[in-house]
C-alpha cells in the first residue's frame, strides 16, 4: 500500500494507461482516466505479450491474469525462417519452457481482449470518456487539464500522458513534433486456423525474414489458437491516412510476397480481408518528465513492431511508475518520484526502440534474456535521479 494517497490523472485509456490505472488504484491512489473515445471499441487485432510483459501484467491482479489467459493463445516456439528457402535460422521454445525460465509464458491476444481485461478490473466510474485533452498547466496548486469540450479538471498531484504516438501531453512538455513515417506499411489479417492447419509450426510465433529489412511476414496463434494472425510489412513511398481501421487489398498483399516460400504464401492465400496501416516512429526522448507530469508507453517511446515490445514496454512502464509513486512520502515528492521512474526506464526503452528499428532481433539466434527476463516488479528502485532543469 502507498505511503500517501495521491490524486493522479491519466490521459489515455489504452493498454499503458489502463495498466498504470490498475497499478496505482491497487496501491490506494485516487486515479481518474481521461479517454478521448466515447467508449472502448473492438479495434485493432493483435498484441504480442512476451514473458516480461506477461509477468508485469500478472502482478496487476489475479483477475487480469485469468482474463488474459482466458482468451490469449500460447505460442509453442519463436521461430525465424528465410523468406524463399524456408530455412530455419533460429528457434526458441516458449510455452511451459519460457514459463519455467522467465516466470511467465508468451501470450498473444486480440488488443480488444487485453483492453477489456484491464478495463474490467478498474472502477468504471473513474474513467471519463469523450474527454480529449487539449491543454495542461502546472501551478503550485497542482496540475490542471483542459479538454476539447471546454471542461477542465484541476488539483492533480500527478498527470501521466499515456495518450499514444500523437501524445498531446508530450507536445505540451516538449513542443509539437510529428512522428516520422518510416516508409514501411503493415498488413494485418486474422484467419481461422483450420484453413492453414497444414502450414508447419502453425502454433508457433514464426517470422519469415524477407529479402530486405522492410519486408517480412510474421504469424502467430490468436484466440486460444482458433485463429491465426498474419502481419506483413513492405516498403511504400508515402502514406496519407493514419488509422487502425483502413481496409487493404488482399490481392496487393499476395502480390508483394509472391516470391516467398509456399508455406508463407499459403497463409496469405487464406486471407479474406486485411487491414493496412503505416508504421510511424520517433527517436528516443532525452527526458520525459517535467515537474508533476510524465509520459508512458507510445507517448514517450513509440517504436517499430519488430521486437514485439510496444505494449510490453508500456505495461512495464506502468508498473515501474506505480512503484516509484508508491514510494513518495507526500505529494511534494511527486516530481522526484517521476524523475526516478524515468531514470529507471529510459535506457531500456531507448535500447529496445533502437533495436526495433534495426530489425535483427533473434534473426539468427541470440540470447533473449535481457528482454524477456526483466521483472518490472522486482527491478531495484533507482537512487535519487537528478531533476530535469526545463
Ligand atoms: C485503436 C487502436 C488500435 C490498435 N491496434 C493495434 C494492433 O492491432 N496491433 C498493435 O500492435 N498495436 C495496436 N495499437 C497500438 C498499441 O496499442 C500500442 O502501440 C501499445 O499497446 C502501447 O500502448 P499505449 O497505451 O502507449 O498507446 P495506445 O494503446 O495507442 O493508447 C493511447 C490511448 O490514448 C487515447 N488518446 C490519445 N490522445 C488523447 C487525448 N488527447 N486525450 C485523451 N485520450 C487520448 C487513445 O484514444 C488511446 O486510447 C493500437 C492502438 C490503438 C489506439
CSV table of C-alpha atoms in Angstrom, one decimal, residues 40-248:
chain,number,residue,atom,x,y,z
A,40,UNK,CA,-13.9,1.2,-25.8
A,41,UNK,CA,-14.2,-0.2,-29.3
A,42,UNK,CA,-13.1,-3.6,-30.7
A,43,UNK,CA,-10.5,-2.0,-33.0
A,44,UNK,CA,-7.1,-3.4,-34.0
A,45,UNK,CA,-6.0,-7.0,-33.9
A,46,UNK,CA,-3.0,-8.5,-32.2
A,47,UNK,CA,-0.9,-7.7,-29.2
A,48,UNK,CA,2.1,-9.9,-28.6
A,49,UNK,CA,3.0,-10.2,-24.9
A,50,UNK,CA,6.4,-11.7,-24.3
A,51,UNK,CA,7.2,-13.2,-20.9
A,52,UNK,CA,8.4,-9.8,-19.5
A,53,UNK,CA,5.1,-8.2,-20.4
A,54,UNK,CA,3.0,-11.1,-19.0
A,55,UNK,CA,4.9,-11.0,-15.7
A,56,UNK,CA,4.3,-7.3,-15.4
A,57,UNK,CA,0.5,-7.9,-16.2
A,58,UNK,CA,0.3,-10.8,-13.8
A,59,UNK,CA,1.3,-8.6,-10.9
A,60,UNK,CA,-1.7,-6.3,-11.6
A,61,UNK,CA,-4.0,-8.9,-10.1
A,62,UNK,CA,-5.3,-12.4,-10.4
A,63,UNK,CA,-8.5,-11.2,-12.2
A,64,UNK,CA,-6.4,-9.6,-15.0
A,65,UNK,CA,-4.1,-12.6,-15.2
A,66,UNK,CA,-7.1,-15.0,-15.5
A,67,UNK,CA,-9.0,-12.9,-18.1
A,68,UNK,CA,-5.9,-12.6,-20.3
A,69,UNK,CA,-5.3,-16.3,-20.2
A,70,UNK,CA,-9.0,-17.0,-21.0
A,71,UNK,CA,-8.7,-15.5,-24.5
A,72,UNK,CA,-5.0,-15.5,-25.3
A,73,UNK,CA,-3.0,-18.1,-27.2
A,74,UNK,CA,0.3,-19.5,-26.0
A,75,UNK,CA,2.8,-19.8,-28.9
A,76,UNK,CA,4.8,-23.0,-28.6
A,77,UNK,CA,8.0,-21.6,-30.1
A,78,UNK,CA,9.6,-18.4,-31.6
A,79,UNK,CA,11.0,-19.4,-35.0
A,80,UNK,CA,12.9,-17.4,-37.7
A,81,UNK,CA,12.8,-18.6,-41.3
A,82,UNK,CA,14.3,-17.3,-44.5
A,83,UNK,CA,11.7,-15.9,-46.9
A,84,UNK,CA,12.5,-18.0,-50.0
A,85,UNK,CA,14.2,-21.2,-48.9
A,86,UNK,CA,12.2,-21.6,-45.7
A,87,UNK,CA,15.4,-22.4,-43.9
A,88,UNK,CA,15.1,-22.2,-40.1
A,89,UNK,CA,17.7,-19.8,-38.7
A,90,UNK,CA,16.6,-19.7,-35.0
A,91,UNK,CA,14.1,-21.5,-32.7
A,92,UNK,CA,13.3,-20.7,-29.1
A,93,UNK,CA,11.0,-22.9,-27.1
A,94,UNK,CA,8.2,-20.7,-25.5
A,95,UNK,CA,5.2,-22.2,-23.7
A,96,UNK,CA,6.0,-24.1,-20.5
A,97,UNK,CA,9.7,-23.8,-21.1
A,98,UNK,CA,9.5,-19.9,-21.1
A,99,UNK,CA,7.3,-20.1,-18.0
A,100,UNK,CA,9.9,-22.1,-16.2
A,101,UNK,CA,12.8,-19.9,-17.4
A,102,UNK,CA,11.2,-16.4,-17.0
A,103,UNK,CA,8.3,-17.0,-14.6
A,104,UNK,CA,5.7,-16.3,-17.3
A,105,UNK,CA,4.8,-17.6,-20.8
A,106,UNK,CA,4.5,-15.7,-24.0
A,107,UNK,CA,0.8,-14.9,-24.8
A,108,UNK,CA,-0.7,-13.5,-27.9
A,109,UNK,CA,-4.1,-11.8,-27.6
A,110,UNK,CA,-6.5,-9.6,-29.5
A,111,UNK,CA,-5.9,-6.0,-28.4
A,112,UNK,CA,-9.6,-5.6,-27.5
A,113,UNK,CA,-9.5,-8.6,-25.1
A,114,UNK,CA,-6.4,-7.2,-23.4
A,115,UNK,CA,-8.1,-3.8,-23.1
A,116,UNK,CA,-11.2,-5.4,-21.7
A,117,UNK,CA,-9.2,-7.4,-19.1
A,118,UNK,CA,-7.6,-4.2,-17.9
A,119,UNK,CA,-10.8,-2.1,-18.1
A,120,UNK,CA,-13.0,-4.6,-16.2
A,121,UNK,CA,-10.5,-4.6,-13.3
A,122,UNK,CA,-10.7,-0.8,-12.9
A,123,UNK,CA,-13.7,1.1,-11.4
A,124,UNK,CA,-15.8,2.2,-14.4
A,125,UNK,CA,-16.8,5.5,-12.7
A,126,UNK,CA,-13.2,6.6,-12.6
A,127,UNK,CA,-12.9,6.6,-16.4
A,128,UNK,CA,-14.1,9.8,-18.1
A,129,UNK,CA,-14.9,9.0,-21.8
A,130,UNK,CA,-15.2,11.6,-24.6
A,131,UNK,CA,-12.5,13.7,-22.8
A,132,UNK,CA,-10.0,14.7,-25.4
A,133,UNK,CA,-7.2,16.6,-23.5
A,134,UNK,CA,-6.2,19.8,-25.3
A,135,UNK,CA,-4.0,21.6,-22.8
A,136,UNK,CA,-2.3,21.1,-19.5
A,137,UNK,CA,-0.9,23.5,-16.9
A,138,UNK,CA,1.2,23.1,-13.8
A,139,UNK,CA,0.9,25.5,-10.8
A,140,UNK,CA,1.7,25.4,-7.1
A,141,UNK,CA,-1.8,24.0,-6.6
A,142,UNK,CA,-1.1,21.0,-8.9
A,143,UNK,CA,-1.8,20.0,-12.5
A,144,UNK,CA,-4.9,21.2,-14.4
A,145,UNK,CA,-6.2,19.5,-17.6
A,146,UNK,CA,-8.3,21.2,-20.2
A,147,UNK,CA,-10.5,19.2,-22.6
A,148,UNK,CA,-11.6,19.9,-26.2
A,149,UNK,CA,-15.2,20.2,-25.0
A,150,UNK,CA,-14.2,23.2,-22.9
A,151,UNK,CA,-14.4,21.5,-19.5
A,152,UNK,CA,-11.4,21.1,-17.1
A,153,UNK,CA,-10.1,19.1,-14.2
A,154,UNK,CA,-7.9,20.7,-11.5
A,155,UNK,CA,-5.8,19.9,-8.5
A,156,UNK,CA,-4.0,16.7,-9.6
A,157,UNK,CA,-0.8,15.7,-7.8
A,158,UNK,CA,0.5,14.0,-10.9
A,159,UNK,CA,-0.5,13.7,-14.5
A,160,UNK,CA,0.6,10.8,-16.8
A,161,UNK,CA,0.4,11.1,-20.5
A,162,UNK,CA,-0.3,7.7,-21.9
A,163,UNK,CA,-2.0,9.2,-25.0
A,164,UNK,CA,-0.2,7.2,-27.6
A,165,UNK,CA,2.1,8.1,-30.5
A,166,UNK,CA,0.5,11.5,-31.1
A,167,UNK,CA,0.6,12.5,-27.5
A,168,UNK,CA,-0.8,15.9,-26.6
A,169,UNK,CA,0.9,15.7,-23.2
A,170,UNK,CA,4.3,15.1,-24.9
A,171,UNK,CA,3.7,18.1,-27.2
A,172,UNK,CA,2.8,20.2,-24.1
A,173,UNK,CA,6.1,19.3,-22.4
A,174,UNK,CA,8.5,19.3,-25.4
A,175,UNK,CA,6.7,21.1,-28.3
A,176,UNK,CA,4.8,19.8,-31.2
A,177,UNK,CA,6.7,17.5,-33.5
A,178,UNK,CA,5.0,14.8,-35.6
A,179,UNK,CA,6.1,11.2,-35.6
A,180,UNK,CA,8.0,10.1,-38.7
A,181,UNK,CA,6.5,7.9,-41.4
A,182,UNK,CA,9.1,5.1,-41.7
A,183,UNK,CA,8.4,4.3,-45.4
A,184,UNK,CA,7.1,0.9,-44.3
A,185,UNK,CA,3.4,-0.2,-44.3
A,186,UNK,CA,1.9,-3.2,-42.4
A,187,UNK,CA,-0.9,-5.6,-43.4
A,188,UNK,CA,-2.8,-7.3,-40.6
A,189,UNK,CA,-5.2,-10.2,-41.1
A,190,UNK,CA,-6.8,-12.9,-39.0
A,191,UNK,CA,-7.8,-16.3,-40.5
A,192,UNK,CA,-9.4,-19.4,-38.9
A,193,UNK,CA,-6.5,-21.8,-38.1
A,194,UNK,CA,-8.5,-24.6,-39.7
A,195,UNK,CA,-7.7,-23.1,-43.1
A,196,UNK,CA,-3.9,-23.1,-42.5
A,197,UNK,CA,-3.6,-26.2,-40.4
A,198,UNK,CA,-1.1,-27.7,-42.9
A,199,UNK,CA,1.4,-25.0,-42.5
A,200,UNK,CA,4.2,-26.4,-40.3
A,201,UNK,CA,4.6,-25.0,-36.8
A,202,UNK,CA,1.3,-23.1,-37.1
A,203,UNK,CA,1.0,-22.9,-33.3
A,204,UNK,CA,4.4,-21.1,-33.1
A,205,UNK,CA,5.3,-17.4,-33.5
A,206,UNK,CA,7.1,-17.5,-36.8
A,207,UNK,CA,8.9,-14.7,-38.6
A,208,UNK,CA,9.7,-15.1,-42.3
A,209,UNK,CA,12.6,-12.7,-42.9
A,210,UNK,CA,12.3,-11.1,-46.3
A,211,UNK,CA,14.9,-10.1,-48.8
A,212,UNK,CA,15.2,-6.6,-47.3
A,213,UNK,CA,14.6,-5.4,-43.7
A,214,UNK,CA,11.4,-3.7,-44.7
A,215,UNK,CA,9.9,-7.0,-45.9
A,216,UNK,CA,8.7,-9.8,-43.7
A,217,UNK,CA,5.7,-11.9,-42.7
A,218,UNK,CA,5.0,-12.7,-39.0
A,219,UNK,CA,2.4,-15.2,-38.0
A,220,UNK,CA,1.2,-16.5,-34.6
A,221,UNK,CA,-2.0,-18.0,-33.0
A,222,UNK,CA,-4.8,-15.8,-31.6
A,223,UNK,CA,-8.0,-16.6,-29.7
A,224,UNK,CA,-6.7,-19.7,-28.0
A,225,UNK,CA,-5.4,-21.0,-31.3
A,226,UNK,CA,-8.7,-20.9,-33.1
A,227,UNK,CA,-7.4,-18.1,-35.3
A,228,UNK,CA,-4.0,-17.4,-36.9
A,229,UNK,CA,-2.8,-13.8,-37.1
A,230,UNK,CA,-0.8,-12.6,-40.1
A,231,UNK,CA,1.3,-9.5,-40.0
A,232,UNK,CA,3.3,-8.5,-43.2
A,233,UNK,CA,5.3,-5.4,-43.9
A,234,UNK,CA,6.7,-3.9,-47.1
A,235,UNK,CA,8.2,-0.6,-48.2
A,236,UNK,CA,5.9,2.1,-49.6
A,237,UNK,CA,6.9,5.6,-50.6
A,238,UNK,CA,4.2,7.7,-49.0
A,239,UNK,CA,1.2,7.4,-46.8
A,240,UNK,CA,-1.7,9.9,-46.3
A,241,UNK,CA,-4.1,8.4,-43.8
A,242,UNK,CA,-3.4,7.1,-40.3
A,243,UNK,CA,-6.0,4.7,-38.9
A,244,UNK,CA,-6.4,1.3,-37.3
A,245,UNK,CA,-9.4,0.5,-39.5
A,246,UNK,CA,-8.2,1.2,-43.1
A,247,UNK,CA,-9.0,-1.8,-45.3
A,248,UNK,CA,-6.2,-3.1,-47.5
